[in-house]
GROMACS .gro file of C-alpha atoms in nm:
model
  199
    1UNK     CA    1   3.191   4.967   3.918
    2UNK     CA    2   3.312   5.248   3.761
    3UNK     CA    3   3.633   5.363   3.481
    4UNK     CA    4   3.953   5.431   3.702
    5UNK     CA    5   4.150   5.564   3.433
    6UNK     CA    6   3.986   5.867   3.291
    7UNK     CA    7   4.203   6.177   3.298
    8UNK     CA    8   4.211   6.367   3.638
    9UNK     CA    9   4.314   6.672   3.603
   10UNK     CA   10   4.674   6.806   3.436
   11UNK     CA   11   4.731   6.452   3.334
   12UNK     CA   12   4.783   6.327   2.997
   13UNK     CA   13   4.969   6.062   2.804
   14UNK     CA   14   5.317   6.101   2.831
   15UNK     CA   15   5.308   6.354   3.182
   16UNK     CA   16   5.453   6.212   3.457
   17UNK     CA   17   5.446   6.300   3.812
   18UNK     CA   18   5.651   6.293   4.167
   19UNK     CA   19   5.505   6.091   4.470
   20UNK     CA   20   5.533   5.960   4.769
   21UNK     CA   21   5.471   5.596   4.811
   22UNK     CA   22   5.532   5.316   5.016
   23UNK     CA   23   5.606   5.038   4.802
   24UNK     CA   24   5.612   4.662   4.831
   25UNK     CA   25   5.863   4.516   4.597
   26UNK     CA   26   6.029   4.272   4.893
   27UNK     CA   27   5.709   4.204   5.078
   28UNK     CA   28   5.659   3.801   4.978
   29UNK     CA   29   5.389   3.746   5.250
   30UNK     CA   30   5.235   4.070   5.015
   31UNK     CA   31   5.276   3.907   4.712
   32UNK     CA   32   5.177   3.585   4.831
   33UNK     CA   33   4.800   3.741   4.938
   34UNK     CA   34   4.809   3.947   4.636
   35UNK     CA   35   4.879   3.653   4.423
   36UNK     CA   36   4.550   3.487   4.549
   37UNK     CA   37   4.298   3.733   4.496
   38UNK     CA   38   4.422   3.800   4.177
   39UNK     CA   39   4.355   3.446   4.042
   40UNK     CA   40   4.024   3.491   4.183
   41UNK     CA   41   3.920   3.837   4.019
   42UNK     CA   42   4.177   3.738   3.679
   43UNK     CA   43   3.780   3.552   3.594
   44UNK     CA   44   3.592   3.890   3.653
   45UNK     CA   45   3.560   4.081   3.295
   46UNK     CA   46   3.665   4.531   3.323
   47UNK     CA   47   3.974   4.483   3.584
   48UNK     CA   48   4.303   4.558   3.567
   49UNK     CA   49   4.514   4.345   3.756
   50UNK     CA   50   4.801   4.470   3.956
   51UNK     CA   51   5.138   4.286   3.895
   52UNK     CA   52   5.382   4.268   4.229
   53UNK     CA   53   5.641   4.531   4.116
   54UNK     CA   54   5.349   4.831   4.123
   55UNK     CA   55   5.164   4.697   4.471
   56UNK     CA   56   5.157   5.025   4.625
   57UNK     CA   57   5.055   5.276   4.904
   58UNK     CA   58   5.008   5.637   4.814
   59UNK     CA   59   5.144   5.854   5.083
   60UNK     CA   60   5.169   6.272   4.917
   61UNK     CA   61   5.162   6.384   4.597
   62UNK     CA   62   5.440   6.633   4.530
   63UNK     CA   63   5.359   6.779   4.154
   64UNK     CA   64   5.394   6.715   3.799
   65UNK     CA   65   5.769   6.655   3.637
   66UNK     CA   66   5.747   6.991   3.415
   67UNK     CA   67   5.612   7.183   3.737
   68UNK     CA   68   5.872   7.121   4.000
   69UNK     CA   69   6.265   7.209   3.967
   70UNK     CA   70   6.479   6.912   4.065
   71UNK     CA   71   6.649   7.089   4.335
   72UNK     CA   72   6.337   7.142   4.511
   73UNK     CA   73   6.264   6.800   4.510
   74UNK     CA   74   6.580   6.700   4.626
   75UNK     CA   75   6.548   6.956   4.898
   76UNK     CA   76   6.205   6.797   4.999
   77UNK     CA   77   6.390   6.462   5.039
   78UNK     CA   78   6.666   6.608   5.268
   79UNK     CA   79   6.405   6.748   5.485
   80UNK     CA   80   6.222   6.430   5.464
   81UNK     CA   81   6.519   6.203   5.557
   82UNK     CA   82   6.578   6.439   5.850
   83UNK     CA   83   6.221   6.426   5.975
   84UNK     CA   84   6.166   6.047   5.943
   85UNK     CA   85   6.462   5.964   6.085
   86UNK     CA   86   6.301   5.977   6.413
   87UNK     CA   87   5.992   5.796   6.272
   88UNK     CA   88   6.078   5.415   6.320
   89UNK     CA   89   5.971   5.147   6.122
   90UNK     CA   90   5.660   4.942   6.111
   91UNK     CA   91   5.441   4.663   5.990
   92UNK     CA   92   5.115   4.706   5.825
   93UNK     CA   93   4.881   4.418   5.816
   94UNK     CA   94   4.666   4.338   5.503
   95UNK     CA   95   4.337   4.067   5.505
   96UNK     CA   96   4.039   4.087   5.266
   97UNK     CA   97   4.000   4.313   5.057
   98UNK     CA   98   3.693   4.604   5.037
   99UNK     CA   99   3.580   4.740   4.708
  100UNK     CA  100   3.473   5.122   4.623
  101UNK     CA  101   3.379   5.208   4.257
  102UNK     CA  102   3.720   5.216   4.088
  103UNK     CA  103   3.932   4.951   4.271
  104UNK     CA  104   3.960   4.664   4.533
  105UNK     CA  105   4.160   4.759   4.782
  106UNK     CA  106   4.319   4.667   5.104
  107UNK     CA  107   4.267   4.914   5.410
  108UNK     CA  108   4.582   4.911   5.566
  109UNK     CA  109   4.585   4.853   5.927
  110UNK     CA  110   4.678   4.989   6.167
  111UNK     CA  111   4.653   5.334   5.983
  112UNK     CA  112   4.779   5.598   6.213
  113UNK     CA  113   5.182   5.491   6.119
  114UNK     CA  114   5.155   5.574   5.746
  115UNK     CA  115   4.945   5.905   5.850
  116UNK     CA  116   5.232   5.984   6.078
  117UNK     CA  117   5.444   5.947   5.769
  118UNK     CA  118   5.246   6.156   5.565
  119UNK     CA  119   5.251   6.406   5.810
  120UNK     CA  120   5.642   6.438   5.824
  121UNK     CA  121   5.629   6.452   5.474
  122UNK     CA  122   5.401   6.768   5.428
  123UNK     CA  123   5.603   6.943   5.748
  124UNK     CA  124   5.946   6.841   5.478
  125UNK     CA  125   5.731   6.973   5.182
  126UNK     CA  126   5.646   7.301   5.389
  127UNK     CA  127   6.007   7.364   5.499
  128UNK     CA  128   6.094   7.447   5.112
  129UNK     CA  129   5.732   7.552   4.992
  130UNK     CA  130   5.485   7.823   5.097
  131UNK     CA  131   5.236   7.475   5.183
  132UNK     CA  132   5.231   7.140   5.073
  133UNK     CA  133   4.984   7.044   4.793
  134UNK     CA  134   4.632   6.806   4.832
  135UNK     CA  135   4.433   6.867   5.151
  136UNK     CA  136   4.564   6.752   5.447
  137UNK     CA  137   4.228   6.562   5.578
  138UNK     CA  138   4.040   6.258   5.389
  139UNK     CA  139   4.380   6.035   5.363
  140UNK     CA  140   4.279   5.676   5.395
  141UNK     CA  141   4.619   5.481   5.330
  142UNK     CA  142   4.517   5.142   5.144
  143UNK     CA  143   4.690   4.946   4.894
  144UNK     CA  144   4.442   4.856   4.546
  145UNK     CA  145   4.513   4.513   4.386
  146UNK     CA  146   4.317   4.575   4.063
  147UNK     CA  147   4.131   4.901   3.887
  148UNK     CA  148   3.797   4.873   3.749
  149UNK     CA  149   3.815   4.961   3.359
  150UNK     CA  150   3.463   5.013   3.290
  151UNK     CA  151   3.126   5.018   3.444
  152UNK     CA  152   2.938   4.818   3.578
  153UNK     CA  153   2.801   4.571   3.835
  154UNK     CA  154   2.990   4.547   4.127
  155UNK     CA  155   2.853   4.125   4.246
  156UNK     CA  156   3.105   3.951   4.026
  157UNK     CA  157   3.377   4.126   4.221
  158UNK     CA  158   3.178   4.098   4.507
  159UNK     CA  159   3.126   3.702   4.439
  160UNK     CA  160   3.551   3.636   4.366
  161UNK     CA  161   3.647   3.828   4.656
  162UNK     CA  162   3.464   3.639   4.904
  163UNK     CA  163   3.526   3.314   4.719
  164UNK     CA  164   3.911   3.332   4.856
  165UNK     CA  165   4.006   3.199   5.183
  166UNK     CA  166   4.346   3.282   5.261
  167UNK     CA  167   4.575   3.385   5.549
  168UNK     CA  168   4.649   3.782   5.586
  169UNK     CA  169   4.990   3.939   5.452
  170UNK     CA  170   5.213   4.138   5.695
  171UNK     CA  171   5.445   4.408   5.535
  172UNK     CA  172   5.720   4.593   5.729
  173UNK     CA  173   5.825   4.892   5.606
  174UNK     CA  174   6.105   5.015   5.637
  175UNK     CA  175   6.136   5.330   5.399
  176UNK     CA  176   5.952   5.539   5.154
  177UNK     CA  177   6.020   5.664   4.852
  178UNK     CA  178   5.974   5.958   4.635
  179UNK     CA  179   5.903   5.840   4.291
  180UNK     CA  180   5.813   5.957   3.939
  181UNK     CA  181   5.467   5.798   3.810
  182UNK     CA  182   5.308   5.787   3.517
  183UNK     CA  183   4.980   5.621   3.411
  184UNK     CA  184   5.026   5.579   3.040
  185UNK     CA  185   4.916   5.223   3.008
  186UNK     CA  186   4.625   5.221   3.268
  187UNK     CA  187   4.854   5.119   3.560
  188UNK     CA  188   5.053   5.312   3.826
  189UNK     CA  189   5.379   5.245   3.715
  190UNK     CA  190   5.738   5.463   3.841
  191UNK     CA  191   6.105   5.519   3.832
  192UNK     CA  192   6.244   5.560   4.203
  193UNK     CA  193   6.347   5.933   4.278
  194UNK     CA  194   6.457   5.870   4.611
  195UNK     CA  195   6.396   5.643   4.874
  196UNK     CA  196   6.444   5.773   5.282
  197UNK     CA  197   6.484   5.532   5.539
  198UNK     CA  198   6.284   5.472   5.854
  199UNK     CA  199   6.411   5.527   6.141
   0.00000   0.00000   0.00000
């Protein structure tokens, strides 16, 4: 395992950035799944946890608070709300987890809605910029359920993961949101911008 939280580039205590994300505040059947694996890993030492309210899916980064004007944001979200409009909604089904280096994490399946989403969301981003920022390829859309904090061996997690038997989660979602993050207290944690409906 390996330190999630050292400082990517332009961050810094106190910076905060704008995001797309699918979040999962209303998703019981999410929280219920969540809720099990995290009593399992909650006995695995150098993991961060994550609570309900910050279960999350990363969709597009958009660019740091002091970096982008407010009206272009907003202008982002109209084109966004036009352009998703004809996206309808759709579940996303979540079982056991996998772990990389730096978090557990749920690949969400099927994948190709929430790349569809992503995709009318950089076609919105390019309608007011020049190009939309981060590459296009490499998106894997997953949702993490705990951050390693240090290094180290990855059996433990290995060992609590598989120790849980438990029924997948189903999620439908319904909108996305555009939301201001910060990562001040090592955990993805926002205030809603915006939030476009599906559909």
């Amino acid at each position: 395992m390996a330190d999630h939280w050292w400082w990517r580039p332009g961050w810094r205590p106190g910076r905060r950035f704008y995001t797309w994300h699918f979040t999962f505040q209303e998703s019981s059947d999410v929280h219920r799944l969540a809720g099990e694996y995290r009593q399992s890993l909650a006995t695995v030492a150098g993991l961060d946890l994550v609570p309900d309210r910050w279960l999350h899916l990363t969709m597009q980064g958009l660019g740091f608070v002091d970096e982008v004007s407010e009206q272009d944001a907003k202008a982002i979200v109209d084109a966004a709300a036009t352009r998703l409009s004809r996206v309808p909604a759709f579940e996303l089904t979540m079982g056991r987890p996998e772990i990389t280096p730096e978090a557990i994490r749920w690949e969400a399946s099927p994948g190709e809605p929430p790349r569809t989403v992503r995709a009318e969301i950089r076609a919105a981003i390019g309608e007011v910029w020049a190009a939309a920022p981060e590459p296009e390829d490499g998106f894997a859309p997953h949702v993490s359920i705990a951050y390693s904090n240090a290094e180290g061996p990855a059996s433990p997690v290995a060992d609590a993961v598989a120790g849980v038997e438990a029924e997948p989660a189903t999620a439908r979602l319904e909108s996305v949101e555009l939301i201001v993050l910060n990562r001040d207290h090592q955990m993805y944690e926002w205030e809603r911008f915006a939030r476009v409906p599906l559909g």
